[in-house]
PDB file of N, CA and C in Angstrom:
ATOM      1  N   UNK A 990     -14.039  10.115 -15.422  1.00 92.00           N
ATOM      2  CA  UNK A 990     -13.373   8.972 -14.709  1.00 92.00           C
ATOM      3  C   UNK A 990     -11.708   9.630 -14.946  1.00 92.00           C
ATOM      4  N   UNK A 991     -12.128  11.052 -15.384  1.00 94.00           N
ATOM      5  CA  UNK A 991     -10.071  11.739 -15.433  1.00 94.00           C
ATOM      6  C   UNK A 991     -10.357  12.342 -13.852  1.00 94.00           C
ATOM      7  N   UNK A 992     -11.489  12.996 -13.589  1.00 95.00           N
ATOM      8  CA  UNK A 992     -11.684  13.621 -12.152  1.00 95.00           C
ATOM      9  C   UNK A 992     -11.404  12.352 -11.245  1.00 95.00           C
ATOM     10  N   UNK A 993     -11.593  11.461 -11.339  1.00 96.00           N
ATOM     11  CA  UNK A 993     -11.950  10.576  -9.870  1.00 96.00           C
ATOM     12  C   UNK A 993     -10.256  10.333  -9.601  1.00 96.00           C
ATOM     13  N   UNK A 994      -9.017   9.975 -10.894  1.00 96.00           N
ATOM     14  CA  UNK A 994      -8.207   9.803 -11.103  1.00 96.00           C
ATOM     15  C   UNK A 994      -7.455  11.032 -10.276  1.00 96.00           C
ATOM     16  N   UNK A 995      -7.514  12.039 -10.800  1.00 97.00           N
ATOM     17  CA  UNK A 995      -6.830  13.311 -10.697  1.00 97.00           C
ATOM     18  C   UNK A 995      -7.458  13.456  -8.800  1.00 97.00           C
ATOM     19  N   UNK A 996      -8.787  13.393  -8.692  1.00 97.00           N
ATOM     20  CA  UNK A 996      -8.870  13.744  -6.789  1.00 97.00           C
ATOM     21  C   UNK A 996      -7.917  12.352  -6.315  1.00 97.00           C
ATOM     22  N   UNK A 997      -7.513  11.606  -6.586  1.00 97.00           N
ATOM     23  CA  UNK A 997      -7.288  10.504  -6.164  1.00 97.00           C
ATOM     24  C   UNK A 997      -5.134  10.617  -5.941  1.00 97.00           C
ATOM     25  N   UNK A 998      -4.671  10.827  -7.105  1.00 97.00           N
ATOM     26  CA  UNK A 998      -3.692  11.535  -7.466  1.00 97.00           C
ATOM     27  C   UNK A 998      -3.398  12.927  -6.567  1.00 97.00           C
ATOM     28  N   UNK A 999      -4.336  13.612  -5.832  1.00 98.00           N
ATOM     29  CA  UNK A 999      -4.428  14.549  -5.137  1.00 98.00           C
ATOM     30  C   UNK A 999      -4.111  14.190  -4.486  1.00 98.00           C
ATOM     31  N   UNK A1000      -5.200  13.458  -3.864  1.00 97.00           N
ATOM     32  CA  UNK A1000      -5.445  13.365  -1.820  1.00 97.00           C
ATOM     33  C   UNK A1000      -3.835  12.317  -1.700  1.00 97.00           C
ATOM     34  N   UNK A1001      -2.895  11.810  -2.709  1.00 97.00           N
ATOM     35  CA  UNK A1001      -2.465  10.997  -2.326  1.00 97.00           C
ATOM     36  C   UNK A1001      -1.030  11.419  -1.825  1.00 97.00           C
ATOM     37  N   UNK A1002      -0.797  12.686  -3.260  1.00 94.00           N
ATOM     38  CA  UNK A1002       0.326  14.006  -3.073  1.00 94.00           C
ATOM     39  C   UNK A1002      -0.016  14.528  -1.011  1.00 94.00           C
ATOM     40  N   UNK A1003      -0.944  14.888  -1.497  1.00 93.00           N
ATOM     41  CA  UNK A1003      -1.607  15.286   0.294  1.00 93.00           C
ATOM     42  C   UNK A1003      -0.808  14.688   1.398  1.00 93.00           C
ATOM     43  N   UNK A1004      -1.947  13.626   1.448  1.00 95.00           N
ATOM     44  CA  UNK A1004      -1.236  12.584   2.200  1.00 95.00           C
ATOM     45  C   UNK A1004       0.285  12.475   2.461  1.00 95.00           C
ATOM     46  N   UNK A1005       1.157  11.839   1.611  1.00 90.00           N
ATOM     47  CA  UNK A1005       2.517  11.518   1.562  1.00 90.00           C
ATOM     48  C   UNK A1005       3.162  13.235   1.804  1.00 90.00           C
ATOM     49  N   UNK A1006       2.551  14.519   1.937  1.00 86.00           N
ATOM     50  CA  UNK A1006       3.483  15.630   2.453  1.00 86.00           C
ATOM     51  C   UNK A1006       3.281  15.423   4.110  1.00 86.00           C
ATOM     52  N   UNK A1007       1.731  15.575   4.281  1.00 87.00           N
ATOM     53  CA  UNK A1007       1.753  15.628   5.269  1.00 87.00           C
ATOM     54  C   UNK A1007       2.655  14.050   6.207  1.00 87.00           C
ATOM     55  N   UNK A1008       2.154  13.059   5.786  1.00 89.00           N
ATOM     56  CA  UNK A1008       3.376  12.090   5.960  1.00 89.00           C
ATOM     57  C   UNK A1008       4.612  12.748   6.746  1.00 89.00           C
ATOM     58  N   UNK A1009       5.593  13.161   5.316  1.00 86.00           N
ATOM     59  CA  UNK A1009       6.905  13.465   5.747  1.00 86.00           C
ATOM     60  C   UNK A1009       7.224  14.753   6.625  1.00 86.00           C
ATOM     61  N   UNK A1010       5.974  15.450   6.951  1.00 83.00           N
ATOM     62  CA  UNK A1010       5.740  16.642   7.677  1.00 83.00           C
ATOM     63  C   UNK A1010       6.105  16.150   8.963  1.00 83.00           C
ATOM     64  N   UNK A1011       5.045  15.009   9.359  1.00 85.00           N
ATOM     65  CA  UNK A1011       5.797  14.682  10.742  1.00 85.00           C
ATOM     66  C   UNK A1011       6.740  13.718  10.817  1.00 85.00           C
ATOM     67  N   UNK A1012       6.431  12.820  10.155  1.00 86.00           N
ATOM     68  CA  UNK A1012       8.434  11.917  10.500  1.00 86.00           C
ATOM     69  C   UNK A1012       9.222  13.151  10.846  1.00 86.00           C
ATOM     70  N   UNK A1013       9.477  14.249   9.812  1.00 83.00           N
ATOM     71  CA  UNK A1013      11.002  14.465  10.086  1.00 83.00           C
ATOM     72  C   UNK A1013      11.096  16.325  10.830  1.00 83.00           C
ATOM     73  N   UNK A1014      10.369  16.942   9.925  1.00 79.00           N
ATOM     74  CA  UNK A1014      10.046  18.597  11.047  1.00 79.00           C
ATOM     75  C   UNK A1014       9.617  18.448  11.620  1.00 79.00           C
ATOM     76  N   UNK A1015       8.507  18.334  11.870  1.00 76.00           N
ATOM     77  CA  UNK A1015       7.447  18.169  13.032  1.00 76.00           C
ATOM     78  C   UNK A1015       8.525  17.970  14.616  1.00 76.00           C
ATOM     79  N   UNK A1016       9.272  17.093  14.056  1.00 81.00           N
ATOM     80  CA  UNK A1016       9.617  16.402  15.082  1.00 81.00           C
ATOM     81  C   UNK A1016      11.362  17.302  15.842  1.00 81.00           C
ATOM     82  N   UNK A1017      11.615  18.405  14.449  1.00 79.00           N
ATOM     83  CA  UNK A1017      13.413  18.788  14.348  1.00 79.00           C
ATOM     84  C   UNK A1017      13.953  18.258  13.799  1.00 79.00           C
ATOM     85  N   UNK A1018      13.608  17.511  12.763  1.00 82.00           N
ATOM     86  CA  UNK A1018      15.113  16.199  12.401  1.00 82.00           C
ATOM     87  C   UNK A1018      14.938  16.986  11.314  1.00 82.00           C
ATOM     88  N   UNK A1019      16.072  16.790  10.192  1.00 83.00           N
ATOM     89  CA  UNK A1019      15.871  17.701   8.670  1.00 83.00           C
ATOM     90  C   UNK A1019      15.249  16.119   7.297  1.00 83.00           C
ATOM     91  N   UNK A1020      14.937  16.360   6.850  1.00 82.00           N
ATOM     92  CA  UNK A1020      14.543  15.655   5.784  1.00 82.00           C
ATOM     93  C   UNK A1020      16.270  14.885   4.872  1.00 82.00           C
ATOM     94  N   UNK A1021      15.963  13.669   5.026  1.00 84.00           N
ATOM     95  CA  UNK A1021      17.001  12.675   4.703  1.00 84.00           C
ATOM     96  C   UNK A1021      17.431  13.193   2.955  1.00 84.00           C
ATOM     97  N   UNK A1022      16.985  13.341   2.213  1.00 83.00           N
ATOM     98  CA  UNK A1022      17.093  13.681   0.309  1.00 83.00           C
ATOM     99  C   UNK A1022      16.766  14.901  -0.025  1.00 83.00           C
ATOM    100  N   UNK A1023      15.768  15.492   0.554  1.00 85.00           N
ATOM    101  CA  UNK A1023      15.547  17.128   0.021  1.00 85.00           C
ATOM    102  C   UNK A1023      15.308  18.200   1.206  1.00 85.00           C
ATOM    103  N   UNK A1024      16.431  18.325   1.592  1.00 86.00           N
ATOM    104  CA  UNK A1024      16.308  18.651   2.649  1.00 86.00           C
ATOM    105  C   UNK A1024      15.613  20.593   2.809  1.00 86.00           C
ATOM    106  N   UNK A1025      15.619  21.184   1.762  1.00 89.00           N
ATOM    107  CA  UNK A1025      14.836  21.940   1.354  1.00 89.00           C
ATOM    108  C   UNK A1025      13.136  22.090   1.083  1.00 89.00           C
ATOM    109  N   UNK A1026      12.900  20.971   1.060  1.00 85.00           N
ATOM    110  CA  UNK A1026      11.182  20.675   1.637  1.00 85.00           C
ATOM    111  C   UNK A1026      10.763  20.777   3.003  1.00 85.00           C
ATOM    112  N   UNK A1027      11.746  19.954   3.429  1.00 84.00           N
ATOM    113  CA  UNK A1027      11.909  20.461   5.171  1.00 84.00           C
ATOM    114  C   UNK A1027      11.602  21.647   5.613  1.00 84.00           C
ATOM    115  N   UNK A1028      12.191  22.372   4.906  1.00 87.00           N
ATOM    116  CA  UNK A1028      12.538  23.887   5.823  1.00 87.00           C
ATOM    117  C   UNK A1028      11.452  24.783   4.958  1.00 87.00           C
ATOM    118  N   UNK A1029      11.012  23.914   3.944  1.00 87.00           N
ATOM    119  CA  UNK A1029      10.077  24.932   3.115  1.00 87.00           C
ATOM    120  C   UNK A1029       8.428  24.960   3.923  1.00 87.00           C
ATOM    121  N   UNK A1030       8.223  23.919   4.401  1.00 85.00           N
ATOM    122  CA  UNK A1030       7.256  23.003   4.884  1.00 85.00           C
ATOM    123  C   UNK A1030       6.946  23.488   6.459  1.00 85.00           C
ATOM    124  N   UNK A1031       8.160  23.897   7.130  1.00 84.00           N
ATOM    125  CA  UNK A1031       8.934  24.744   8.308  1.00 84.00           C
ATOM    126  C   UNK A1031       8.066  25.792   8.629  1.00 84.00           C
ATOM    127  N   UNK A1032       8.497  26.420   7.553  1.00 87.00           N
ATOM    128  CA  UNK A1032       8.152  28.248   7.474  1.00 87.00           C
ATOM    129  C   UNK A1032       6.715  28.289   7.226  1.00 87.00           C
ATOM    130  N   UNK A1033       6.261  27.095   6.268  1.00 83.00           N
ATOM    131  CA  UNK A1033       4.612  27.482   5.933  1.00 83.00           C
ATOM    132  C   UNK A1033       4.192  27.132   7.132  1.00 83.00           C
ATOM    133  N   UNK A1034       4.229  26.239   8.089  1.00 80.00           N
ATOM    134  CA  UNK A1034       3.683  26.050   9.804  1.00 80.00           C
ATOM    135  C   UNK A1034       3.761  27.184  10.563  1.00 80.00           C
ATOM    136  N   UNK A1035       4.818  27.744  10.222  1.00 82.00           N
ATOM    137  CA  UNK A1035       5.510  28.895  11.000  1.00 82.00           C
ATOM    138  C   UNK A1035       4.383  30.249  10.689  1.00 82.00           C
ATOM    139  N   UNK A1036       4.245  30.219   9.517  1.00 85.00           N
ATOM    140  CA  UNK A1036       3.543  31.051   9.058  1.00 85.00           C
ATOM    141  C   UNK A1036       1.974  31.158   9.204  1.00 85.00           C
ATOM    142  N   UNK A1037       1.275  29.820   9.286  1.00 80.00           N
ATOM    143  CA  UNK A1037       0.164  29.868   9.658  1.00 80.00           C
ATOM    144  C   UNK A1037      -0.122  30.505  10.771  1.00 80.00           C
ATOM    145  N   UNK A1038      -1.268  31.275  10.298  1.00 81.00           N
ATOM    146  CA  UNK A1038      -2.209  31.081  11.938  1.00 81.00           C
ATOM    147  C   UNK A1038      -2.901  30.570  13.601  1.00 81.00           C
ATOM    148  N   UNK A1039      -2.317  30.385  14.440  1.00 77.00           N
ATOM    149  CA  UNK A1039      -3.003  29.866  15.083  1.00 77.00           C
ATOM    150  C   UNK A1039      -3.328  30.573  16.613  1.00 77.00           C
ATOM    151  N   UNK A1040      -4.533  29.612  16.832  1.00 72.00           N
ATOM    152  CA  UNK A1040      -5.282  29.723  18.184  1.00 72.00           C
ATOM    153  C   UNK A1040      -4.735  29.769  19.127  1.00 72.00           C
ATOM    154  N   UNK A1041      -3.890  30.792  19.952  1.00 76.00           N
ATOM    155  CA  UNK A1041      -3.320  30.485  21.404  1.00 76.00           C
ATOM    156  C   UNK A1041      -4.512  30.342  22.528  1.00 76.00           C
ATOM    157  N   UNK A1042      -4.233  30.056  23.582  1.00 75.00           N
ATOM    158  CA  UNK A1042      -5.270  29.111  24.335  1.00 75.00           C
ATOM    159  C   UNK A1042      -6.320  30.233  25.188  1.00 75.00           C
ATOM    160  N   UNK A1043      -5.908  31.668  25.423  1.00 73.00           N
ATOM    161  CA  UNK A1043      -6.592  32.099  25.697  1.00 73.00           C
ATOM    162  C   UNK A1043      -7.915  32.627  24.422  1.00 73.00           C
ATOM    163  N   UNK A1044      -7.173  32.797  23.062  1.00 72.00           N
ATOM    164  CA  UNK A1044      -7.348  32.827  22.019  1.00 72.00           C
ATOM    165  C   UNK A1044      -9.340  31.692  22.217  1.00 72.00           C
ATOM    166  N   UNK A1045      -8.151  30.819  22.225  1.00 69.00           N
ATOM    167  CA  UNK A1045      -9.676  29.106  22.085  1.00 69.00           C
ATOM    168  C   UNK A1045     -10.570  29.781  23.328  1.00 69.00           C
ATOM    169  N   UNK A1046      -9.595  30.097  24.639  1.00 70.00           N
ATOM    170  CA  UNK A1046     -11.493  30.240  25.222  1.00 70.00           C
ATOM    171  C   UNK A1046     -11.838  30.639  25.759  1.00 70.00           C
ATOM    172  N   UNK A1047     -11.970  32.185  24.393  1.00 69.00           N
ATOM    173  CA  UNK A1047     -12.882  33.448  24.103  1.00 69.00           C
ATOM    174  C   UNK A1047     -13.435  32.829  23.123  1.00 69.00           C
ATOM    175  N   UNK A1048     -13.055  31.805  22.553  1.00 70.00           N
ATOM    176  CA  UNK A1048     -14.264  31.275  21.303  1.00 70.00           C
ATOM    177  C   UNK A1048     -15.201  30.395  22.132  1.00 70.00           C
ATOM    178  N   UNK A1049     -15.205  29.401  22.840  1.00 69.00           N
ATOM    179  CA  UNK A1049     -15.674  29.433  23.317  1.00 69.00           C
ATOM    180  C   UNK A1049     -16.745  29.709  24.750  1.00 69.00           C
ATOM    181  N   UNK A1050     -16.591  30.887  24.883  1.00 66.00           N
ATOM    182  CA  UNK A1050     -17.823  31.639  25.279  1.00 66.00           C
ATOM    183  C   UNK A1050     -18.602  31.721  24.856  1.00 66.00           C
ATOM    184  N   UNK A1051     -18.449  32.049  23.739  1.00 62.00           N
ATOM    185  CA  UNK A1051     -19.903  32.724  22.781  1.00 62.00           C
ATOM    186  C   UNK A1051     -20.535  31.544  22.348  1.00 62.00           C
TER     187      UNK A1051
END
């Protein structure tokens, strides 16, 4: 029962973080209450590896 409760809480935290990111930093706006969290999310997204269009096309050929 404890595992299920922790899993539900973890999924709620992750979904709230995604919703906050989409609502503010993704659109280029500052988060009203915790601007440092929006800055941290923006830095994390910029640091994540991304496939460019030409790399994606090469992956399709394989």
